[in-house]
mmCIF file of C-alpha atoms in Angstrom:
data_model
loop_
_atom_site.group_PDB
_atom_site.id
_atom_site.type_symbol
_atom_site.label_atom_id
_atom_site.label_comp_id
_atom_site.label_asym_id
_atom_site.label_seq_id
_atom_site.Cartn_x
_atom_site.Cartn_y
_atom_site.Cartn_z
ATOM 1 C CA UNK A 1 40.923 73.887 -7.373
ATOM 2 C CA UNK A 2 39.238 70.915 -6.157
ATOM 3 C CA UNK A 3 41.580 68.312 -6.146
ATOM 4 C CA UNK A 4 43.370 67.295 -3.369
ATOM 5 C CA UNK A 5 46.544 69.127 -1.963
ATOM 6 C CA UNK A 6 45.509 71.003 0.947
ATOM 7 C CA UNK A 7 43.266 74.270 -1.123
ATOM 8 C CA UNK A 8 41.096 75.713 1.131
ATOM 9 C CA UNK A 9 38.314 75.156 -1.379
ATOM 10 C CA UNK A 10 39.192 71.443 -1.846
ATOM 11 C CA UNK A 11 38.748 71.142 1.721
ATOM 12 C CA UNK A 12 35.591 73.214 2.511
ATOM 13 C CA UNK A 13 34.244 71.881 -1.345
ATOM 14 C CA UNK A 14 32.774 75.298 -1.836
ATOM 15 C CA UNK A 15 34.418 78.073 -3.767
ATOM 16 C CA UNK A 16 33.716 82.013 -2.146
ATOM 17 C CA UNK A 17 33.593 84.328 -4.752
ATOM 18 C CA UNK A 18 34.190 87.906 -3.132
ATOM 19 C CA UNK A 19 33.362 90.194 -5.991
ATOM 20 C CA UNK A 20 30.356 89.243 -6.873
ATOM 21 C CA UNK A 21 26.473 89.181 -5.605
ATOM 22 C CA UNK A 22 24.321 85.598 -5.893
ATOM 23 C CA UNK A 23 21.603 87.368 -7.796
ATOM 24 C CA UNK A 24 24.131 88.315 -10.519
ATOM 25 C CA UNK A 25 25.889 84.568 -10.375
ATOM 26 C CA UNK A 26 22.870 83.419 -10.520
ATOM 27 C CA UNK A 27 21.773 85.047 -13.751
ATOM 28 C CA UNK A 28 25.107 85.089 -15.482
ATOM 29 C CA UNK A 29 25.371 81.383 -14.674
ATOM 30 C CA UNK A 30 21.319 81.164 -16.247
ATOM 31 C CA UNK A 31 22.998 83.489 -19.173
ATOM 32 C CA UNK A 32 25.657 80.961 -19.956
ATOM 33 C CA UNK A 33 23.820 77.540 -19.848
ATOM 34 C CA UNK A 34 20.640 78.747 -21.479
ATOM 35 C CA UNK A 35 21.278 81.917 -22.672
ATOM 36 C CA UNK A 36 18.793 83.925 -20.621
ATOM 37 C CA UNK A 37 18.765 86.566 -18.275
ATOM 38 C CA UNK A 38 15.712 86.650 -15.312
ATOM 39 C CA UNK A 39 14.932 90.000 -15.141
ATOM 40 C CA UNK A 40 10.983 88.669 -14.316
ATOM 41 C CA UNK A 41 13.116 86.852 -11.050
ATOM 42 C CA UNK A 42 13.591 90.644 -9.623
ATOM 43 C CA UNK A 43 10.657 91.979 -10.383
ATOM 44 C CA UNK A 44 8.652 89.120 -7.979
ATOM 45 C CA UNK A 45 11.651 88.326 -5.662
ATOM 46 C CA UNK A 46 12.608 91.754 -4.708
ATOM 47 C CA UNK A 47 10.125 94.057 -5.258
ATOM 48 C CA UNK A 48 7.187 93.436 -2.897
ATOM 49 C CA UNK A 49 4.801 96.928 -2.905
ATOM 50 C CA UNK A 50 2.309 98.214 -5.247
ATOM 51 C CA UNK A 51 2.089 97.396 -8.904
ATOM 52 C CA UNK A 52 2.362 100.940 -10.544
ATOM 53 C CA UNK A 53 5.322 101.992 -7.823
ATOM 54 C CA UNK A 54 6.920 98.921 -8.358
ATOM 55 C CA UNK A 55 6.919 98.977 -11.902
ATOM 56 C CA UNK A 56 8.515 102.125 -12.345
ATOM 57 C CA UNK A 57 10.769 101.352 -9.802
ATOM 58 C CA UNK A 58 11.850 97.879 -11.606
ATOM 59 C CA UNK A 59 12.312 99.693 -14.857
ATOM 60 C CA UNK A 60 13.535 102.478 -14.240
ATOM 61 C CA UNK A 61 16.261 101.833 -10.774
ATOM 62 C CA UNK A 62 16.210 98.188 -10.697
ATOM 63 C CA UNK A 63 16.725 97.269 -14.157
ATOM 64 C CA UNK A 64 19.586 99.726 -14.940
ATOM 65 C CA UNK A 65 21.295 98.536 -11.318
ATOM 66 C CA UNK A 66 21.002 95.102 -11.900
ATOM 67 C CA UNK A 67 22.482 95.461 -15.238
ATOM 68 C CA UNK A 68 25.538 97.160 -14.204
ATOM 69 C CA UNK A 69 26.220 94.619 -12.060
ATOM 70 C CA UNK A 70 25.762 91.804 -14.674
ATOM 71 C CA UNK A 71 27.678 94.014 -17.200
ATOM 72 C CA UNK A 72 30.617 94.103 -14.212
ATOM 73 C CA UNK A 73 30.687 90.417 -14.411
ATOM 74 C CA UNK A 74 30.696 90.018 -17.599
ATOM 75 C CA UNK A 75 33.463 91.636 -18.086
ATOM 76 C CA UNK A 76 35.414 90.246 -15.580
ATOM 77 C CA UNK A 77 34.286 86.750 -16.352
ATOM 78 C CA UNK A 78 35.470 87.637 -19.924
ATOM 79 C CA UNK A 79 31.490 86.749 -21.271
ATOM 80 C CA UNK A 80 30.922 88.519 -24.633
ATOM 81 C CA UNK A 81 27.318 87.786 -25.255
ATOM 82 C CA UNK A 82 26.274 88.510 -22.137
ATOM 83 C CA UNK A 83 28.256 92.026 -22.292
ATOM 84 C CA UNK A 84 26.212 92.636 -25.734
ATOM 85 C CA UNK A 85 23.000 91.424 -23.784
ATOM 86 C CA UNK A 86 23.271 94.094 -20.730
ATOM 87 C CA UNK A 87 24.761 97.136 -23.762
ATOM 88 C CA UNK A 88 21.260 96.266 -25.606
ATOM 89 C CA UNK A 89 19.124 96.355 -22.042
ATOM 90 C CA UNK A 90 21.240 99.405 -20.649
ATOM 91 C CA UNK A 91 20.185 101.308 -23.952
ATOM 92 C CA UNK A 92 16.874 100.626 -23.787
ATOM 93 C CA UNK A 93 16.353 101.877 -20.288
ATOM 94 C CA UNK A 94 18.563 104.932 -20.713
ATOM 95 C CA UNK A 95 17.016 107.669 -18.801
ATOM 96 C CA UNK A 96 18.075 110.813 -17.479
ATOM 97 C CA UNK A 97 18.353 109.882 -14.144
ATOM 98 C CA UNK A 98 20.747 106.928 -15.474
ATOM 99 C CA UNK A 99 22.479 108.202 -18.505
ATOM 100 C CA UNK A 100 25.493 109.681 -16.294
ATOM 101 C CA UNK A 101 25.975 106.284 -14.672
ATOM 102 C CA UNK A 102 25.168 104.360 -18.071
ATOM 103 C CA UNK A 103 27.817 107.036 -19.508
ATOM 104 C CA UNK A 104 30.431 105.839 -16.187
ATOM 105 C CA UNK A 105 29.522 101.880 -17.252
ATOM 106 C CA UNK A 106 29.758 102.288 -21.124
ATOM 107 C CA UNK A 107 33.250 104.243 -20.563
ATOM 108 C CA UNK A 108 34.368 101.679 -17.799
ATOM 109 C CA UNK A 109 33.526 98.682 -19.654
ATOM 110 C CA UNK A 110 34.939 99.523 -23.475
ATOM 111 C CA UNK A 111 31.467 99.604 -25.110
ATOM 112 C CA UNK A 112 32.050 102.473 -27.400
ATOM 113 C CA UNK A 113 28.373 102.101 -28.915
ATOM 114 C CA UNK A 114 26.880 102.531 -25.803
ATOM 115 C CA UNK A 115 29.349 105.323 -24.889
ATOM 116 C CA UNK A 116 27.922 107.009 -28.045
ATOM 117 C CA UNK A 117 24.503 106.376 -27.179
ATOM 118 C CA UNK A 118 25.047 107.812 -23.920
ATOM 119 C CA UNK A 119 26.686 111.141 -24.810
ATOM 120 C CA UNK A 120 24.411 111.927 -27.559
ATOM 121 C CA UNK A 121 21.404 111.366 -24.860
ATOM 122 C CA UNK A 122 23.096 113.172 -22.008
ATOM 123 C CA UNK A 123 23.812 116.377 -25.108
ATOM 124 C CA UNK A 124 19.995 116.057 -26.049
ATOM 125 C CA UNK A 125 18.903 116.503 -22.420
ATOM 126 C CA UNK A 126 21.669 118.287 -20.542
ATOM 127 C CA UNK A 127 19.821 120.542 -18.287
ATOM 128 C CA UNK A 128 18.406 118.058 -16.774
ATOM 129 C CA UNK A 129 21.090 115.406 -16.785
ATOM 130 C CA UNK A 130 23.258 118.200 -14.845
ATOM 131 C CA UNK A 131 20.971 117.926 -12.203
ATOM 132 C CA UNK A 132 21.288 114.240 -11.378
ATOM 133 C CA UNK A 133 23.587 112.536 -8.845
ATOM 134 C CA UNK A 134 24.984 110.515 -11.079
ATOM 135 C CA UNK A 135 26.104 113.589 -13.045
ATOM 136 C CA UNK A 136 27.684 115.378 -9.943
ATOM 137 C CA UNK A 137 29.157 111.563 -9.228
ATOM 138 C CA UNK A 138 30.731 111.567 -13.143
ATOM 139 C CA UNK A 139 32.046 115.308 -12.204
ATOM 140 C CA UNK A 140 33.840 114.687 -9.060
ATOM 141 C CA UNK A 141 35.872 111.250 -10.399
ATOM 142 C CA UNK A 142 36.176 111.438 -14.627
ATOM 143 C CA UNK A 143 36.470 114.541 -15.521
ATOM 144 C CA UNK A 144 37.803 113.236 -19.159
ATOM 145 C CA UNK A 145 33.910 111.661 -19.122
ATOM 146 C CA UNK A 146 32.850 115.580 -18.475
ATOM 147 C CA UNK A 147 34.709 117.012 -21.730
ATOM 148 C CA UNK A 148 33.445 114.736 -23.473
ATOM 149 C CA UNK A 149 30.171 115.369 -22.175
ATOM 150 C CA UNK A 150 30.996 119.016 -23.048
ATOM 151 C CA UNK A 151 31.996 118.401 -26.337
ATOM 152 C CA UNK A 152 29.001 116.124 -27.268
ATOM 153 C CA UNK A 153 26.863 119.085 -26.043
ATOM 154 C CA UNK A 154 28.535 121.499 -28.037
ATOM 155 C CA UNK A 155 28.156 119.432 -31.469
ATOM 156 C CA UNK A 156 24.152 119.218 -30.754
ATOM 157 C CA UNK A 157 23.342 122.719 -30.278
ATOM 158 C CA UNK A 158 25.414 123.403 -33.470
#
């Protein structure tokens, strides 16, 4: 890419990546040469208002964002650790206002643990996961997500 023949990036010397936001090159690049991922970077960098507002905001938006993101370029960039790494985080913030779009992710991405995870959360606390946009966002696009959704509802109240 950078050697000489006329590439636009051997030229300019800099390589635009399109698909991608710094903050998440950033921490997958972190991720692969020391095996760590800054969530503590977002919490000071970005979030900038009061402590109790902006920790439930960080854990409960931010994080699960963030991580869907990472777990997007993980995947494209082919990075198995680092897809294990964002499953593990996704999990532990699963919340109802998230488990639809955790559900989308898990689905999207081939993590059939997390998939699991997902549907059994979304069965346990379906009235209110109905209720979310990210439910009404899982309706209008996969409805194969929604039967299954259905279905994993149905086996809990048996």
């Amino acid at each position: 890419m950078f050697a000489p023949g006329g590439m636009r990036e051997s030229i300019d010397k800099e390589v635009t990546l399109k698909d991608i936001d710094v903050t998440t090159m950033e921490n997958m690049l972190r991720f692969m040469y020391g095996a760590s991922v800054d969530l503590a970077y977002l919490e000071t960098n970005i979030l900038d208002i009061s402590f109790l507002f902006s920790f439930l905001l960080f854990y409960y938006l931010v994080v699960p964002l963030f991580l869907f993101y990472l777990l997007g370029a993980a995947d494209m960039y082919d990075i198995t650790a680092l897809r294990l790494l964002c499953e593990k985080h996704i999990t532990s913030s699963l919340a109802v206002h998230n488990a639809a779009e955790s559900l989308h992710h898990a689905d999207r991405y081939r993590l059939p643990r997390l998939k699991d995870t997902c549907i059994k959360f979304i069965a346990a606390n379906y009235l209110k996961v109905i209720n979310t946009e990210g439910y009404k966002t899982v309706l209008r696009t996969n409805c194969e997500l929604i039967i299954e959704i259905n279905q994993g509802y149905s086996n809990f109240r048996q």
